[in-house]
mmCIF file of C-alpha atoms in Angstrom:
data_model
loop_
_atom_site.group_PDB
_atom_site.id
_atom_site.type_symbol
_atom_site.label_atom_id
_atom_site.label_comp_id
_atom_site.label_asym_id
_atom_site.label_seq_id
_atom_site.Cartn_x
_atom_site.Cartn_y
_atom_site.Cartn_z
ATOM 1 C CA UNK D 535 177.464 77.222 57.730
ATOM 2 C CA UNK D 536 174.787 75.017 58.082
ATOM 3 C CA UNK D 537 176.057 73.292 61.036
ATOM 4 C CA UNK D 538 177.052 76.513 63.116
ATOM 5 C CA UNK D 539 173.553 77.470 62.550
ATOM 6 C CA UNK D 540 172.402 74.329 63.725
ATOM 7 C CA UNK D 541 174.753 74.407 66.871
ATOM 8 C CA UNK D 542 173.472 77.924 67.795
ATOM 9 C CA UNK D 543 169.922 76.789 67.617
ATOM 10 C CA UNK D 544 170.481 74.003 69.771
ATOM 11 C CA UNK D 545 172.387 76.340 72.124
ATOM 12 C CA UNK D 546 169.813 78.455 72.663
ATOM 13 C CA UNK D 547 167.079 75.995 73.263
ATOM 14 C CA UNK D 548 169.462 74.908 76.066
ATOM 15 C CA UNK D 549 169.516 77.864 77.160
ATOM 16 C CA UNK D 550 165.976 78.752 77.435
ATOM 17 C CA UNK D 551 165.502 75.123 79.038
ATOM 18 C CA UNK D 552 167.909 75.762 81.735
ATOM 19 C CA UNK D 553 166.309 79.228 82.457
ATOM 20 C CA UNK D 554 162.730 77.608 82.902
ATOM 21 C CA UNK D 555 164.305 74.773 85.073
ATOM 22 C CA UNK D 556 166.020 77.516 87.307
ATOM 23 C CA UNK D 557 162.703 79.678 87.429
ATOM 24 C CA UNK D 558 160.322 79.675 90.332
ATOM 25 C CA UNK D 559 157.137 77.845 90.009
ATOM 26 C CA UNK D 560 154.074 79.608 88.331
ATOM 27 C CA UNK D 561 151.946 81.163 90.940
ATOM 28 C CA UNK D 562 148.745 79.681 90.581
ATOM 29 C CA UNK D 563 145.867 81.660 89.604
ATOM 30 C CA UNK D 564 143.361 83.072 92.575
ATOM 31 C CA UNK D 565 140.044 81.141 92.707
ATOM 32 C CA UNK D 566 137.027 82.848 94.151
ATOM 33 C CA UNK D 567 136.699 80.885 97.500
ATOM 34 C CA UNK D 568 133.234 80.212 98.596
ATOM 35 C CA UNK D 569 133.444 82.423 101.392
ATOM 36 C CA UNK D 570 133.957 85.412 99.427
ATOM 37 C CA UNK D 571 130.790 84.319 97.392
ATOM 38 C CA UNK D 572 129.016 84.341 100.517
ATOM 39 C CA UNK D 573 129.640 87.512 101.321
ATOM 40 C CA UNK D 574 126.647 88.514 99.126
ATOM 41 C CA UNK D 575 126.328 89.075 95.073
ATOM 42 C CA UNK D 576 123.975 86.688 94.337
ATOM 43 C CA UNK D 577 120.638 87.219 92.427
ATOM 44 C CA UNK D 578 117.970 85.633 93.962
ATOM 45 C CA UNK D 579 114.445 85.526 92.126
ATOM 46 C CA UNK D 580 111.283 85.229 94.110
ATOM 47 C CA UNK D 581 108.227 84.434 91.676
ATOM 48 C CA UNK D 582 105.124 84.774 93.386
ATOM 49 C CA UNK D 583 101.681 83.314 92.334
ATOM 50 C CA UNK D 584 100.424 86.520 90.700
ATOM 51 C CA UNK D 585 101.343 90.398 91.449
ATOM 52 C CA UNK D 586 99.288 92.676 93.351
ATOM 53 C CA UNK D 587 98.696 90.270 96.166
ATOM 54 C CA UNK D 588 99.166 92.077 99.259
ATOM 55 C CA UNK D 589 100.573 88.525 101.428
ATOM 56 C CA UNK D 590 103.516 88.355 98.482
ATOM 57 C CA UNK D 591 103.978 92.007 98.610
ATOM 58 C CA UNK D 592 104.810 91.152 102.128
ATOM 59 C CA UNK D 593 106.953 87.976 101.235
ATOM 60 C CA UNK D 594 108.878 90.439 99.239
ATOM 61 C CA UNK D 595 109.483 93.362 101.647
ATOM 62 C CA UNK D 596 110.899 90.533 103.964
ATOM 63 C CA UNK D 597 113.120 89.232 101.185
ATOM 64 C CA UNK D 598 114.510 92.411 100.602
ATOM 65 C CA UNK D 599 115.220 92.924 104.287
ATOM 66 C CA UNK D 600 117.379 89.292 104.010
ATOM 67 C CA UNK D 601 119.060 90.727 101.128
ATOM 68 C CA UNK D 602 120.108 93.910 102.381
ATOM 69 C CA UNK D 603 121.809 92.030 105.076
ATOM 70 C CA UNK D 604 123.476 89.531 103.146
ATOM 71 C CA UNK D 605 124.272 91.833 100.525
ATOM 72 C CA UNK D 606 122.127 89.669 97.594
ATOM 73 C CA UNK D 607 119.754 91.141 94.980
ATOM 74 C CA UNK D 608 116.115 90.133 94.806
ATOM 75 C CA UNK D 609 114.393 89.955 91.604
ATOM 76 C CA UNK D 610 110.610 89.759 92.159
ATOM 77 C CA UNK D 611 108.386 88.427 89.637
ATOM 78 C CA UNK D 612 105.090 87.078 89.247
ATOM 79 C CA UNK D 613 102.137 86.502 86.379
ATOM 80 C CA UNK D 614 99.087 88.897 86.289
ATOM 81 C CA UNK D 615 96.812 86.160 87.111
ATOM 82 C CA UNK D 616 97.669 82.807 89.458
ATOM 83 C CA UNK D 617 98.336 80.385 86.523
ATOM 84 C CA UNK D 618 101.126 77.576 86.122
ATOM 85 C CA UNK D 619 101.837 78.732 82.500
ATOM 86 C CA UNK D 620 102.691 82.566 83.695
ATOM 87 C CA UNK D 621 105.263 81.196 85.953
ATOM 88 C CA UNK D 622 106.872 78.947 84.007
ATOM 89 C CA UNK D 623 107.051 81.254 81.355
ATOM 90 C CA UNK D 624 108.773 83.658 83.911
ATOM 91 C CA UNK D 625 111.242 81.087 85.575
ATOM 92 C CA UNK D 626 112.251 80.253 81.407
ATOM 93 C CA UNK D 627 113.389 83.956 81.270
ATOM 94 C CA UNK D 628 115.038 83.729 84.483
ATOM 95 C CA UNK D 629 116.870 80.782 83.617
ATOM 96 C CA UNK D 630 117.840 82.593 80.534
ATOM 97 C CA UNK D 631 119.101 85.290 82.765
ATOM 98 C CA UNK D 632 121.287 83.251 84.793
ATOM 99 C CA UNK D 633 120.436 84.136 87.929
ATOM 100 C CA UNK D 634 121.715 82.129 90.930
ATOM 101 C CA UNK D 635 118.591 80.866 92.619
ATOM 102 C CA UNK D 636 114.664 81.092 92.250
ATOM 103 C CA UNK D 637 112.024 80.459 94.879
ATOM 104 C CA UNK D 638 109.072 80.128 93.705
ATOM 105 C CA UNK D 639 105.299 80.101 95.210
ATOM 106 C CA UNK D 640 103.511 77.618 92.831
ATOM 107 C CA UNK D 641 99.971 77.613 91.221
ATOM 108 C CA UNK D 642 100.752 74.017 90.290
ATOM 109 C CA UNK D 643 103.114 71.467 92.073
ATOM 110 C CA UNK D 644 102.988 69.209 88.886
ATOM 111 C CA UNK D 645 103.300 71.525 86.266
ATOM 112 C CA UNK D 646 106.563 73.127 87.270
ATOM 113 C CA UNK D 647 108.503 70.406 87.927
ATOM 114 C CA UNK D 648 110.036 70.423 84.286
ATOM 115 C CA UNK D 649 110.537 73.907 84.480
ATOM 116 C CA UNK D 650 112.121 73.152 87.817
ATOM 117 C CA UNK D 651 114.537 70.407 86.760
ATOM 118 C CA UNK D 652 115.690 72.564 83.764
ATOM 119 C CA UNK D 653 116.866 75.334 86.109
ATOM 120 C CA UNK D 654 118.476 72.690 88.627
ATOM 121 C CA UNK D 655 120.446 71.528 85.437
ATOM 122 C CA UNK D 656 121.565 75.087 84.666
ATOM 123 C CA UNK D 657 123.315 75.145 87.857
ATOM 124 C CA UNK D 658 120.406 77.468 89.668
ATOM 125 C CA UNK D 659 119.246 76.514 93.093
ATOM 126 C CA UNK D 660 115.719 76.189 92.987
ATOM 127 C CA UNK D 661 113.569 76.050 95.903
ATOM 128 C CA UNK D 662 109.508 76.509 96.487
ATOM 129 C CA UNK D 663 107.806 78.407 99.457
ATOM 130 C CA UNK D 664 104.058 78.561 100.368
ATOM 131 C CA UNK D 665 102.857 76.679 97.667
ATOM 132 C CA UNK D 666 105.511 73.796 96.768
ATOM 133 C CA UNK D 667 106.976 72.338 93.818
ATOM 134 C CA UNK D 668 106.700 68.668 93.712
ATOM 135 C CA UNK D 669 109.972 67.338 95.266
ATOM 136 C CA UNK D 670 111.448 66.254 91.431
ATOM 137 C CA UNK D 671 111.646 70.100 90.609
ATOM 138 C CA UNK D 672 112.834 71.562 93.378
ATOM 139 C CA UNK D 673 115.863 71.193 96.134
ATOM 140 C CA UNK D 674 113.758 72.406 99.484
ATOM 141 C CA UNK D 675 110.720 73.698 100.148
ATOM 142 C CA UNK D 676 110.038 76.336 102.657
ATOM 143 C CA UNK D 677 106.530 76.027 104.741
ATOM 144 C CA UNK D 678 105.129 78.758 106.561
ATOM 145 C CA UNK D 679 103.692 76.303 109.074
ATOM 146 C CA UNK D 680 103.198 72.555 109.681
ATOM 147 C CA UNK D 681 100.193 71.774 107.347
ATOM 148 C CA UNK D 682 98.453 69.411 109.876
ATOM 149 C CA UNK D 683 98.455 72.435 112.388
ATOM 150 C CA UNK D 684 97.042 74.981 110.093
ATOM 151 C CA UNK D 685 94.419 72.598 108.521
ATOM 152 C CA UNK D 686 93.072 71.853 112.285
ATOM 153 C CA UNK D 687 93.469 75.204 113.700
ATOM 154 C CA UNK D 688 90.818 76.301 110.903
ATOM 155 C CA UNK D 689 88.526 73.901 111.896
ATOM 156 C CA UNK D 690 88.898 74.912 115.656
ATOM 157 C CA UNK D 691 88.259 78.514 115.062
ATOM 158 C CA UNK D 692 85.058 77.856 113.152
ATOM 159 C CA UNK D 693 83.618 75.218 115.766
ATOM 160 C CA UNK D 694 84.436 77.584 118.532
ATOM 161 C CA UNK D 695 82.605 80.425 116.976
ATOM 162 C CA UNK D 696 79.307 78.543 115.776
ATOM 163 C CA UNK D 697 79.232 76.355 119.133
ATOM 164 C CA UNK D 698 80.021 73.013 117.226
ATOM 165 C CA UNK D 699 76.928 73.089 115.179
ATOM 166 C CA UNK D 700 75.757 73.370 111.668
ATOM 167 C CA UNK D 701 76.903 73.303 108.012
ATOM 168 C CA UNK D 702 80.006 75.091 107.133
ATOM 169 C CA UNK D 703 82.081 75.728 103.722
ATOM 170 C CA UNK D 704 85.333 76.038 102.544
ATOM 171 C CA UNK D 705 86.065 79.021 99.973
ATOM 172 C CA UNK D 706 89.580 78.108 98.818
ATOM 173 C CA UNK D 707 92.138 79.650 96.276
ATOM 174 C CA UNK D 708 92.768 77.210 92.996
ATOM 175 C CA UNK D 709 91.898 73.553 92.969
ATOM 176 C CA UNK D 710 95.613 73.095 91.631
ATOM 177 C CA UNK D 711 97.438 74.821 94.806
ATOM 178 C CA UNK D 712 99.451 72.299 97.045
ATOM 179 C CA UNK D 713 99.371 74.137 100.666
ATOM 180 C CA UNK D 714 95.402 74.847 100.111
ATOM 181 C CA UNK D 715 94.361 71.216 99.178
ATOM 182 C CA UNK D 716 96.873 69.645 102.144
ATOM 183 C CA UNK D 717 95.271 72.084 104.622
ATOM 184 C CA UNK D 718 91.779 71.014 103.540
ATOM 185 C CA UNK D 719 92.536 67.532 104.139
ATOM 186 C CA UNK D 720 93.825 68.372 107.387
ATOM 187 C CA UNK D 721 90.436 69.787 108.124
ATOM 188 C CA UNK D 722 88.836 66.894 106.932
ATOM 189 C CA UNK D 723 90.582 64.602 109.182
ATOM 190 C CA UNK D 724 89.902 67.380 112.263
ATOM 191 C CA UNK D 725 86.288 66.979 111.368
ATOM 192 C CA UNK D 726 86.328 63.307 112.324
ATOM 193 C CA UNK D 727 86.500 63.810 115.832
ATOM 194 C CA UNK D 728 83.374 63.234 117.698
ATOM 195 C CA UNK D 729 83.181 66.560 118.988
ATOM 196 C CA UNK D 730 82.628 68.121 115.326
ATOM 197 C CA UNK D 731 79.488 65.583 114.874
ATOM 198 C CA UNK D 732 76.857 67.673 114.706
ATOM 199 C CA UNK D 733 78.937 70.100 111.862
ATOM 200 C CA UNK D 734 78.691 69.168 108.010
ATOM 201 C CA UNK D 735 80.994 70.030 105.491
ATOM 202 C CA UNK D 736 78.572 70.836 102.565
ATOM 203 C CA UNK D 737 80.862 72.527 100.001
ATOM 204 C CA UNK D 738 84.250 73.387 98.670
ATOM 205 C CA UNK D 739 84.436 76.155 95.963
ATOM 206 C CA UNK D 740 87.607 78.152 94.766
ATOM 207 C CA UNK D 741 88.117 81.898 94.069
ATOM 208 C CA UNK D 742 91.526 81.193 92.278
ATOM 209 C CA UNK D 743 92.871 83.821 94.615
ATOM 210 C CA UNK D 744 91.131 86.399 92.605
ATOM 211 C CA UNK D 745 88.772 89.098 94.220
ATOM 212 C CA UNK D 746 85.809 89.049 92.186
ATOM 213 C CA UNK D 747 85.480 85.486 91.766
ATOM 214 C CA UNK D 748 86.083 84.837 95.378
ATOM 215 C CA UNK D 749 83.290 87.589 96.105
ATOM 216 C CA UNK D 750 81.089 85.634 93.812
ATOM 217 C CA UNK D 751 81.720 82.510 94.568
ATOM 218 C CA UNK D 752 80.538 83.565 98.506
ATOM 219 C CA UNK D 753 77.586 84.784 97.321
ATOM 220 C CA UNK D 754 76.679 81.499 95.767
ATOM 221 C CA UNK D 755 77.418 79.848 99.209
ATOM 222 C CA UNK D 756 74.756 82.059 100.634
ATOM 223 C CA UNK D 757 72.473 81.321 98.146
ATOM 224 C CA UNK D 758 72.838 77.479 97.634
ATOM 225 C CA UNK D 759 73.024 76.664 101.610
ATOM 226 C CA UNK D 760 70.602 79.089 103.481
ATOM 227 C CA UNK D 761 71.182 77.282 106.702
ATOM 228 C CA UNK D 762 74.954 77.852 106.229
ATOM 229 C CA UNK D 763 76.401 78.772 109.643
ATOM 230 C CA UNK D 764 80.410 79.249 108.868
ATOM 231 C CA UNK D 765 82.887 79.888 106.323
ATOM 232 C CA UNK D 766 86.442 78.890 106.074
ATOM 233 C CA UNK D 767 88.496 80.691 103.497
ATOM 234 C CA UNK D 768 92.232 79.438 104.034
ATOM 235 C CA UNK D 769 93.590 82.105 101.606
ATOM 236 C CA UNK D 770 94.015 85.876 102.320
ATOM 237 C CA UNK D 771 92.352 87.129 99.128
ATOM 238 C CA UNK D 772 89.398 84.362 99.870
ATOM 239 C CA UNK D 773 88.619 85.461 102.972
ATOM 240 C CA UNK D 774 88.816 89.290 102.684
ATOM 241 C CA UNK D 775 86.349 88.959 99.747
ATOM 242 C CA UNK D 776 84.234 86.553 101.397
ATOM 243 C CA UNK D 777 84.283 89.393 104.553
ATOM 244 C CA UNK D 778 82.948 91.914 101.787
ATOM 245 C CA UNK D 779 80.390 89.878 100.662
ATOM 246 C CA UNK D 780 78.948 89.230 104.141
ATOM 247 C CA UNK D 781 79.058 92.666 104.541
ATOM 248 C CA UNK D 782 76.984 93.380 101.487
ATOM 249 C CA UNK D 783 74.610 90.973 101.936
ATOM 250 C CA UNK D 784 73.923 91.961 105.784
ATOM 251 C CA UNK D 785 74.829 88.732 106.865
ATOM 252 C CA UNK D 786 77.935 89.760 109.246
ATOM 253 C CA UNK D 787 77.672 87.511 112.395
ATOM 254 C CA UNK D 788 75.148 85.757 110.989
ATOM 255 C CA UNK D 789 77.269 83.124 109.177
ATOM 256 C CA UNK D 790 80.794 82.870 110.611
ATOM 257 C CA UNK D 791 83.938 83.587 108.679
ATOM 258 C CA UNK D 792 87.767 82.061 109.597
ATOM 259 C CA UNK D 793 90.409 81.359 107.821
ATOM 260 C CA UNK D 794 93.884 82.668 106.583
ATOM 261 C CA UNK D 795 94.105 86.245 106.324
ATOM 262 C CA UNK D 796 96.149 89.716 106.624
ATOM 263 C CA UNK D 797 95.900 91.565 109.532
ATOM 264 C CA UNK D 798 95.883 94.872 107.404
ATOM 265 C CA UNK D 799 93.255 94.053 105.154
ATOM 266 C CA UNK D 800 90.832 92.086 108.011
ATOM 267 C CA UNK D 801 90.733 94.339 110.612
ATOM 268 C CA UNK D 802 88.153 96.271 109.316
ATOM 269 C CA UNK D 803 85.794 92.998 109.434
ATOM 270 C CA UNK D 804 87.276 92.674 112.706
ATOM 271 C CA UNK D 805 85.712 95.725 114.174
ATOM 272 C CA UNK D 806 82.801 95.175 112.357
ATOM 273 C CA UNK D 807 81.928 91.395 113.440
ATOM 274 C CA UNK D 808 82.199 90.108 110.082
ATOM 275 C CA UNK D 809 85.416 87.962 111.288
ATOM 276 C CA UNK D 810 85.461 87.286 114.399
ATOM 277 C CA UNK D 811 88.940 85.429 114.669
ATOM 278 C CA UNK D 812 91.233 84.226 111.751
ATOM 279 C CA UNK D 813 94.731 82.970 111.953
ATOM 280 C CA UNK D 814 98.169 83.444 109.534
ATOM 281 C CA UNK D 815 102.105 83.138 110.094
ATOM 282 C CA UNK D 816 104.035 86.393 109.329
ATOM 283 C CA UNK D 817 104.445 86.924 105.667
ATOM 284 C CA UNK D 818 107.415 89.369 106.058
ATOM 285 C CA UNK D 819 109.315 86.435 107.989
ATOM 286 C CA UNK D 820 108.167 83.991 105.215
ATOM 287 C CA UNK D 821 110.130 85.834 102.913
ATOM 288 C CA UNK D 822 113.101 86.588 105.224
ATOM 289 C CA UNK D 823 113.653 82.906 105.710
ATOM 290 C CA UNK D 824 113.183 82.091 102.049
ATOM 291 C CA UNK D 825 116.034 84.411 101.288
ATOM 292 C CA UNK D 826 118.561 83.395 103.888
ATOM 293 C CA UNK D 827 117.358 79.681 102.824
ATOM 294 C CA UNK D 828 118.469 80.738 99.033
ATOM 295 C CA UNK D 829 121.809 82.221 99.967
ATOM 296 C CA UNK D 830 123.229 79.742 102.632
ATOM 297 C CA UNK D 831 122.373 77.349 99.785
ATOM 298 C CA UNK D 832 124.210 79.285 97.409
ATOM 299 C CA UNK D 833 127.102 79.911 99.806
ATOM 300 C CA UNK D 834 127.195 75.884 100.123
ATOM 301 C CA UNK D 835 126.578 76.369 103.784
ATOM 302 C CA UNK D 836 123.541 73.922 102.890
ATOM 303 C CA UNK D 837 123.002 71.501 100.716
ATOM 304 C CA UNK D 838 119.240 70.736 101.666
ATOM 305 C CA UNK D 839 119.732 67.292 103.092
ATOM 306 C CA UNK D 840 117.450 66.303 106.430
ATOM 307 C CA UNK D 841 119.213 67.274 109.469
ATOM 308 C CA UNK D 842 121.214 70.284 108.511
ATOM 309 C CA UNK D 843 120.973 73.391 110.687
ATOM 310 C CA UNK D 844 121.759 77.046 109.433
ATOM 311 C CA UNK D 845 121.292 80.383 110.811
ATOM 312 C CA UNK D 846 118.659 82.823 109.303
ATOM 313 C CA UNK D 847 119.601 85.992 111.093
ATOM 314 C CA UNK D 848 117.113 87.678 113.503
ATOM 315 C CA UNK D 849 114.653 84.522 113.027
ATOM 316 C CA UNK D 850 117.550 82.173 114.743
ATOM 317 C CA UNK D 851 118.510 78.889 113.912
ATOM 318 C CA UNK D 852 116.463 76.161 111.692
ATOM 319 C CA UNK D 853 116.769 72.506 111.433
ATOM 320 C CA UNK D 854 116.078 70.754 107.585
ATOM 321 C CA UNK D 855 113.374 68.072 107.807
ATOM 322 C CA UNK D 856 112.175 65.348 105.944
ATOM 323 C CA UNK D 857 108.937 63.518 104.781
ATOM 324 C CA UNK D 858 110.019 60.608 102.521
ATOM 325 C CA UNK D 859 111.700 62.224 99.634
ATOM 326 C CA UNK D 860 110.277 65.485 100.693
ATOM 327 C CA UNK D 861 112.670 67.925 102.108
ATOM 328 C CA UNK D 862 111.337 71.153 103.876
ATOM 329 C CA UNK D 863 111.631 73.879 106.510
ATOM 330 C CA UNK D 864 108.967 75.061 108.701
ATOM 331 C CA UNK D 865 108.904 78.450 109.432
ATOM 332 C CA UNK D 866 106.842 78.326 112.468
ATOM 333 C CA UNK D 867 103.057 78.115 114.094
ATOM 334 C CA UNK D 868 100.067 80.041 112.860
ATOM 335 C CA UNK D 869 99.152 82.897 114.921
ATOM 336 C CA UNK D 870 95.570 83.762 115.827
ATOM 337 C CA UNK D 871 94.148 87.466 115.099
ATOM 338 C CA UNK D 872 90.902 88.971 116.885
ATOM 339 C CA UNK D 873 89.770 92.317 118.448
ATOM 340 C CA UNK D 874 92.502 91.754 121.234
ATOM 341 C CA UNK D 875 95.421 92.278 118.901
ATOM 342 C CA UNK D 876 94.222 93.374 115.453
ATOM 343 C CA UNK D 877 94.952 96.854 115.736
ATOM 344 C CA UNK D 878 98.870 96.265 116.835
ATOM 345 C CA UNK D 879 99.111 93.391 114.047
ATOM 346 C CA UNK D 880 97.265 95.283 111.277
ATOM 347 C CA UNK D 881 100.162 98.155 111.305
ATOM 348 C CA UNK D 882 103.004 95.523 111.113
ATOM 349 C CA UNK D 883 101.526 93.614 107.673
#
């Protein structure tokens, strides 16, 4: 009896083995191809310096426009005040949410490096735009324009307005912000040209991208430098606050003002003579390009290496550039706004 049971068991094993040998090969489990993922569905977080800033609200509009074209989702966040600590807290939460990409306009280039590394270690595409994180904390930076050009053009504009003679001051955002500091260094380089020999940079002050603090810093300049001829404010918050301070002090036209501003916020000051001319790039386009770059990296179409090219919707083709270990993309040159074109652009942003 025992032998018959063993024989039957062996027979069953043999049959199963034969059936397995004759069966067709197993169908591989379909894997999600990169091309399918590239069709959309990514969660891309845009982390700005602070909420309530019209510049970044325009950035968000551009990012939302690109996301709609690409089928992605934009998560727009920022701290109440422009601090690195507030941004770090937000990025930590986004890592926990497992977003696909994070794009940051940094309040401090070095303070955000550790949390940037943490995001990349979690498999999240980490990029910066507008104000960069140091290269160790991100894969790619999107610059709104060539840093040198932005710095030099602001000196050129104030020089033209004051006749290349007199004291000037700079009212910047925060002392830790990468973009403002780089622009200021290029302003100093431009001022070395002999044609500016009768101009003197007497002060650099910081309004921390806060309206009231910027307003008060502008008033402080008026009092500290009674012979002041011009102010450069390379920040949309600062230039509008300074224009208001000039207006309130009855100094419009007596102290010239230029810098980087939003046409919609500066239109009244251009018309009443508080600001003859200023410059900026298009923040809507900056947000649009940032969303496209994040999507292209998530889809594996670019990796962030110098020389790679990609297409960014209505903005056309871009090439990734490099300076040492810093890899970046430049949106385009700054544009000058004045009485001739302010009405047209104030309707745009």
